[in-house]
C-alpha cells in the first residue's frame, strides 16, 4: 500500500457510504409496511384478537418455507397487540422464543426454565428436577388472571431435539390453570413437520393453521425496493440489480431473507472496491461469498468422522476431474483417520455419511448399480474449486492434519 494505512482510512471516511441505515437490512428488522402478506396478517390478527377481551385465542400453527415472512408477520402482529394491551391496561403477556437458539431450547429443562425466567423467576441452568421447574412455571403463570401467548418460533427444531411431549404438556396446561389461560403460536419452516407429531399434539397445536406461500420474483422485487429506500443512499443500486437479486431468490423457493442478504452483501462488496453504486457484477460476487460462508460454516460444525469423510472427497476430487466412487473415498478416509488417530467407521456408515452430505447439497452423490458387484455412489463435489480449496483448508485445521 503506497499511500499508507492512515491515508487509506482517511480516504475511506471521505467516501460516502452506500448505506444510510444498514440495520434495516438485518434479518430481525421489522419494517412498518409489509407487502404481499395482507391475507396472512389479517388471519393472524383475527385469530389472536380475542386475547384483548381476555378470552383465550385458539392455538395457531403457522408454516411455510424459510424467508416467507412468518417471523416478521407474527412479530409485527404481537407487537401491535402488546401496544394496544398496554395502552388499555389489559392483562396480556406475550413471550417469544426462538427454538433454534441452543441455550433456550436444547432440552426440555432449558425451555421450561427459560419460560419461567420470562416471568421473572430465577432458575439455575441445571440441577433442579424438570418436574419442579414445571411446577414453578405453572405457579408463576397462574398468579394472575390473564392471557398468556407463547410464540415458539422454529418449533420444528425444538421437536426434532426434545420430542413433542413438552408441547403436549403445554397444550394441556389450561385444564389445570385457575386464573391464567395460555395459547401457543407455533411457527415452522418445515412444511410437513406436523405429520411427525403425536396426533393429539397435532390437533391441539393446529386448532388454526395458516400457510405462507413462497414469494415470486415480482413480490421480492417490491420488498427489495422498499428496503433499499429505507437503508441505502439514492442511486445506490444500478439498474437491474434489484431485479436480479429478486430473480435469484425466487429461484430458491421465494426466500425474502436470501434476497435481502444478497443485496446487503453486494453493497458491502461494492463499498469495499470503492464503487459508489452496486453493479450486477457485485451480485455474482456476493453469491459466491455467501455460498462460501455457508459451506465453511457447515463444515465447521460437523463431527470428526463427517469432517474426515468430506476432506477425503475434496482431497481426491482436487486431484481428479471424473466421478469418485464410495470404495476409493473410503480407502482415503481410512488413511485420513490414521493420520489423525481416529478409529475408522465401517464403509457402510461412511456411505451413509456421504448420502447425508448429498442431501445438504455440499456434494453430488448418485447411487448407481454395478450389476453383480452391488451398488456404489458416483460422487462429485458440487461446489467450485475455490470453495473446495477453502473447505479443505478449514477441514485440515479442524482435524489437525
Ligand atoms: N412481505 C414482506 N415485506 C417486507 N419484508 C419482508 C416481507 N417478508 C419477509 N420480509 C423480510 O425478509 C426476511 C425474512 O422474513 P422472515 O419473516 O424472517 O421469514 P421466515 O420467518 O418465514 O423464515 C426478514 O428480514 C423480513 O423482514
Ligand atoms: Mg422465521
XYZ file of C-alpha atoms in Angstrom, residues 65-223:
159
model
C -40.650 -22.229 3.720
C -37.837 -20.034 5.088
C -37.980 -16.359 4.227
C -41.707 -16.234 3.524
C -42.339 -13.636 6.225
C -43.627 -15.829 9.064
C -41.461 -14.447 11.845
C -41.931 -10.916 10.562
C -45.727 -11.006 10.380
C -46.167 -12.755 13.725
C -43.724 -10.373 15.420
C -45.441 -7.388 13.878
C -48.890 -8.588 14.965
C -47.849 -9.395 18.524
C -46.079 -6.028 18.854
C -49.282 -4.276 17.839
C -51.320 -6.426 20.232
C -48.938 -5.658 23.036
C -49.067 -1.951 22.461
C -52.873 -1.873 22.455
C -52.960 -4.043 25.572
C -50.533 -1.690 27.282
C -52.466 1.394 26.290
C -55.712 -0.044 27.620
C -54.075 -1.725 30.553
C -55.204 -5.227 29.586
C -53.799 -8.361 31.236
C -51.838 -9.842 28.349
C -48.396 -11.360 28.402
C -46.653 -12.338 25.175
C -43.490 -14.376 25.107
C -41.434 -15.025 22.016
C -38.848 -17.806 21.923
C -36.722 -18.840 19.005
C -36.211 -22.557 19.481
C -33.162 -22.612 17.237
C -31.142 -20.954 19.978
C -29.274 -23.726 21.723
C -29.251 -22.120 25.139
C -33.009 -21.770 25.097
C -34.331 -24.960 23.688
C -31.763 -27.702 23.778
C -33.547 -29.683 26.452
C -36.991 -29.667 27.994
C -35.430 -28.315 31.192
C -33.867 -25.356 29.407
C -37.052 -24.468 27.615
C -39.291 -24.531 30.656
C -36.611 -22.744 32.688
C -36.466 -20.032 30.031
C -40.254 -19.690 30.091
C -40.193 -19.388 33.876
C -37.462 -16.732 33.581
C -39.678 -14.738 31.256
C -41.979 -14.427 34.249
C -39.159 -13.195 36.407
C -38.272 -16.445 38.152
C -34.578 -17.214 38.604
C -33.961 -20.833 37.618
C -30.456 -22.329 37.776
C -29.160 -23.550 34.382
C -29.138 -27.141 35.656
C -29.771 -29.022 38.841
C -33.490 -28.972 39.584
C -35.694 -31.874 38.568
C -37.618 -30.941 35.411
C -40.915 -31.533 37.213
C -40.028 -28.912 39.759
C -39.238 -26.353 37.057
C -42.622 -27.122 35.535
C -44.340 -26.530 38.807
C -42.515 -23.226 39.416
C -43.531 -22.124 35.931
C -47.082 -23.274 36.475
C -47.473 -21.455 39.781
C -45.976 -18.311 38.392
C -48.231 -18.032 35.357
C -51.361 -18.804 37.347
C -50.752 -15.987 39.818
C -52.934 -13.547 37.926
C -55.957 -13.618 35.709
C -54.519 -13.005 32.266
C -53.975 -14.349 28.795
C -50.544 -15.696 28.009
C -49.399 -16.104 24.453
C -46.287 -18.160 23.845
C -44.767 -17.874 20.387
C -42.480 -20.809 19.672
C -40.586 -19.927 16.521
C -38.817 -22.727 14.630
C -40.850 -25.181 16.677
C -39.810 -27.970 14.274
C -36.238 -27.659 15.556
C -37.485 -27.950 19.130
C -39.450 -31.109 18.447
C -36.525 -32.546 16.487
C -34.376 -32.126 19.600
C -36.626 -32.930 22.513
C -39.707 -34.601 21.058
C -43.297 -33.456 21.358
C -44.149 -34.382 24.928
C -43.448 -30.893 26.158
C -45.902 -29.497 23.618
C -48.426 -31.985 24.854
C -47.926 -30.715 28.404
C -48.171 -27.092 27.365
C -51.343 -27.552 25.363
C -52.985 -29.418 28.272
C -51.965 -26.933 30.919
C -55.182 -24.877 30.645
C -57.231 -27.651 32.204
C -55.341 -27.074 35.459
C -54.907 -23.324 35.415
C -57.366 -21.451 37.598
C -56.626 -17.868 36.665
C -54.495 -17.599 33.567
C -55.132 -19.044 30.136
C -52.359 -19.961 27.771
C -52.267 -20.189 23.986
C -49.468 -21.273 21.727
C -48.384 -19.923 18.379
C -46.058 -22.400 16.693
C -44.046 -21.333 13.657
C -42.328 -23.873 11.431
C -40.121 -23.686 8.339
C -40.619 -27.372 7.848
C -43.837 -27.731 5.936
C -44.566 -31.360 6.715
C -43.478 -31.157 10.333
C -46.912 -31.832 11.866
C -47.014 -35.224 10.175
C -44.429 -36.408 12.659
C -46.327 -35.202 15.712
C -48.428 -37.294 18.005
C -51.984 -36.873 16.628
C -53.211 -35.391 19.917
C -50.482 -32.772 19.902
C -51.077 -32.102 16.253
C -54.765 -31.452 16.667
C -54.393 -29.146 19.635
C -51.446 -27.238 18.231
C -53.170 -26.579 14.953
C -56.611 -25.522 16.078
C -55.915 -22.873 13.471
C -53.396 -23.105 10.665
C -52.006 -20.531 8.301
C -49.849 -21.369 5.310
C -47.324 -18.926 3.883
C -46.763 -19.456 0.171
C -43.391 -18.519 -1.359
C -42.949 -15.052 -2.843
C -42.491 -14.777 -6.588
C -39.826 -12.635 -8.265
C -42.152 -9.654 -8.545
C -43.085 -9.758 -4.857
C -39.443 -9.971 -3.905
C -38.609 -7.086 -6.161
C -41.136 -4.902 -4.390
C -39.914 -5.992 -0.972
